[in-house]
Amino acid sequence: MKKIYILFIMALLFAISCSTEKKENLIDLNIPWKFKAGDNMAWVAPSFDDSKWVTILPNKIWEDQGFEKLDGFAWYRIRFLLPSSLKEKSLMKDSIQFLLGRIDDCDQVFLNGEMIGQNARTQAIKKAPGNEFIKEQGIWNTERRYVLNVNDERIMWDKENVIAVRVYDQNGAGGMFSKPFAVSMVSFGDYVKFDFTKNTFVFRNDNFISRKFTIENRSGKDDFSGILSLNVISYSTGAVLFHKDTALKLARNSKTETGFSFQTDPSKPSSAEIIFKENLSGQSVTENMELPYILTPAEKKEPRINGARVFGVRPWSPFLFKVAATGEVPLKYSAKDLPEGLTIDSINGLITGALKKKGEYLVNLTVKNISGTATRNLKIVCGNTLSLTPPLGWNSWNCWGLSVSDEKIRQSAEAMKSSGLIDHGWTYINIDDGWEYMHDKDGKILTNSKFPNMYTLCSYVHSLGLKIGIYSSPGPKTCGGYEGSYTFEEKDAEAYAAWGIDYLKYDWCSYGNIAPNPTKAQLKHPYQVMKKAIRKVNRDIHYSLCQYGMGKVWEWGAEVDGNSWRTTGDIEDTWESLSGIGFSQGKCSPYSAPGRWNDPDMLVVGWVGWGPALHYSRLTPSEQYTHISLWSLLSSPLLIGCDLSQLDAFTLNLLTNDEVIAVNQDPLGKQATRAKANESYEVWVKDLEDGSKAIGLFNLTEKPLNVPVDMKDIKLKGRWNMRDIWRQTDLGAVEKHFEMNVLPHGVMLIKVIQN
Ligand code: GLA
């Protein structure tokens, strides 16, 4: 039987932002450029003959275009005609801009042989040969927009112009990427900019939703008066659900704080169109944004047991397992057939003690409240393998960066508990880089002044029923320049155990100076050294390798007893980063197993920012559903990266869907594989322990899309019952084929169970 399930039928243009500039008013540079690795200042000359250079696209890093191993300098060149009609046609005639996407790491840009701009980050400057490269500081992942006055002598109107870009890349991904690549006049839309990242949506109980934002007028010359309009548009019908106009004056060089508030049904996806239309010129700037929609159903009063169903521990290690359960409080916890050495606290659901003997123990958990009783089995496996399901927790890096402190860790742990995340299985509170000071004369690692007492901090986190993690590097220094573990591995492992650490993230960083061009054996070596050290102490420490996937770590991470290993460079809160990392994980799938997880990096939802200043995740709500769904299908560690003390309603809802988390925590521990993919969509399938399958249908495009699936694409025969995992509702049966309408960059996560 064909079951066609269509959720949303209306195609609605989805764009993060757009200005009113028309295509003919720009010169498109998103075309092949000339490219050469190396460095030679003679390459700035407009007359230089680059015809023998290879061609490369500017919108993709060079690793994706055949230059996998390239680090250091490389040059890009492009020639184009610059007609004066460009400025004549433009309403604003003062300035011209060169838009060069983003550049990893840093760049100097030359127009017709003369430099017109540069951007760099400090580390890259220090490393560049001769240290002469770029004096200014900048962030690599920043918009490259270089602006000149139209009368600037470097511009050749009505003639051929040459742009040469000198790029320096430190390691990992390199070169030009992202978008836009163009030359255009600076227009109204370049002066007036919306900024939505400083605030997020606030839901009120009566279904009112509000958001503050700022509008910046970057012009130093002009004030702009106009109308700010808001249209809320339904995804399913295309109808305008709400409209409002407000008169607004934007003084030159100013930022105006404004906002909107309207009533909506948060379970129905819709989008907002925000327009500022200037009175005199009639020009406007528009921003389209998807509004947050809530998929996870409200928690029930009846008790429900969540989180891991299988738990690994080593004999004699201190045992700590929190039975995660929701339902109206107070809840009363009990456990039948607990092995000798373990007890359960009936009030907080903590199982503690120690097991003496290796073996498998099946425990029957019960949670009761005034509305009912829930029971579930927990398999305890006492042996050598830890983390039999992927770790669920939080890590300080994606929000606090190096500004992490004892106080922030305590706040995060408290929020993990008070927000209720702990009741859905979230367990670890991990301190990333920034806690270290130095080794003393006895080789003991000392904490810096932000962490006055690591032992009391660990004890506090444990007292909340949570576990705590720490970070170090096998090199002399961490990536943030703090003290690493090099030559102090045993001492450090002893210190971690004495403090009560449960998780170690061990980050390659400056080990690159010790093994500059590492062989496979050299890549493994520092991880083997620390493995021996942490496996010697009487504490179960999840061992998380972080070396960005070098030497296909997924093939040998288990050999060095890693419980998880990062498969990629650092993630960011952009669709490019998320989709680039997430959809490239298929190659690692065969190596994932209970206790051995591929780690495509931490979650970028909520308030993130790499500290101390935070911004709201730039991912759309649908992209965030994709993030959590894909990471769950991939059996990835789920480490929340945001400020837990500021969890908004959307993020909390996103992180507390027990059926989604159950996909991640499935005891079979099989990572999803890609069943079907093209330029527009991807379909991933994960085998689950009970014989059912979790299937993710992902829309890669910027419009709603029907994703078709033939059951033979996913190798299924017979009749299967389908369930919408996010909405936790049954969808009926399917035999041969089904299709689902998926939101832009969004997902439908379903489970099929043999009928
Ligand atoms: C590297 C890691 C990040 C973080 C920082 C800390 O970049 O990949 O996850 O741990 O180091 O300096």
PDB file of C-alpha atoms and ligand atoms in Angstrom, residues 397 402 432-433 471 479-480 505 507 509 546 548 566 570 601-602, ligand 1:
ATOM      1  CA  TRP A 397      33.535  25.012  25.389  1.00  0.00           C
ATOM      2  CA  LEU A 402      38.396  29.831  27.972  1.00  0.00           C
ATOM      3  CA  ASP A 432      36.771  21.980  28.717  1.00  0.00           C
ATOM      4  CA  ASP A 433      39.992  23.958  28.310  1.00  0.00           C
ATOM      5  CA  TYR A 471      40.018  18.305  29.568  1.00  0.00           C
ATOM      6  CA  CYS A 479      44.812  24.420  22.301  1.00  0.00           C
ATOM      7  CA  GLY A 480      43.988  27.427  24.485  1.00  0.00           C
ATOM      8  CA  LYS A 505      38.618  14.826  26.782  1.00  0.00           C
ATOM      9  CA  ASP A 507      42.960  17.030  22.837  1.00  0.00           C
ATOM     10  CA  CYS A 509      46.753  20.456  20.216  1.00  0.00           C
ATOM     11  CA  CYS A 546      40.038  14.673  20.368  1.00  0.00           C
ATOM     12  CA  TYR A 548      39.850  16.030  14.717  1.00  0.00           C
ATOM     13  CA  ARG A 566      36.167  13.288  17.472  1.00  0.00           C
ATOM     14  CA  ASP A 570      35.368  22.138  15.477  1.00  0.00           C
ATOM     15  CA  ASP A 601      31.494  17.376  17.999  1.00  0.00           C
ATOM     16  CA  MET A 602      29.221  19.079  20.465  1.00  0.00           C
TER      17      MET A 602
HETATM   18  C1  GLA B   1      40.063  22.323  20.269  1.00  0.00           C
HETATM   19  C2  GLA B   1      38.887  21.353  20.425  1.00  0.00           C
HETATM   20  C3  GLA B   1      37.705  22.106  21.001  1.00  0.00           C
HETATM   21  C4  GLA B   1      38.095  22.702  22.353  1.00  0.00           C
HETATM   22  C5  GLA B   1      39.319  23.595  22.200  1.00  0.00           C
HETATM   23  C6  GLA B   1      39.859  24.041  23.565  1.00  0.00           C
HETATM   24  O1  GLA B   1      39.784  23.299  19.332  1.00  0.00           O
HETATM   25  O2  GLA B   1      38.565  20.777  19.192  1.00  0.00           O
HETATM   26  O3  GLA B   1      36.596  21.242  21.144  1.00  0.00           O
HETATM   27  O4  GLA B   1      38.316  21.668  23.259  1.00  0.00           O
HETATM   28  O5  GLA B   1      40.374  22.924  21.531  1.00  0.00           O
HETATM   29  O6  GLA B   1      40.975  24.873  23.456  1.00  0.00           O
END
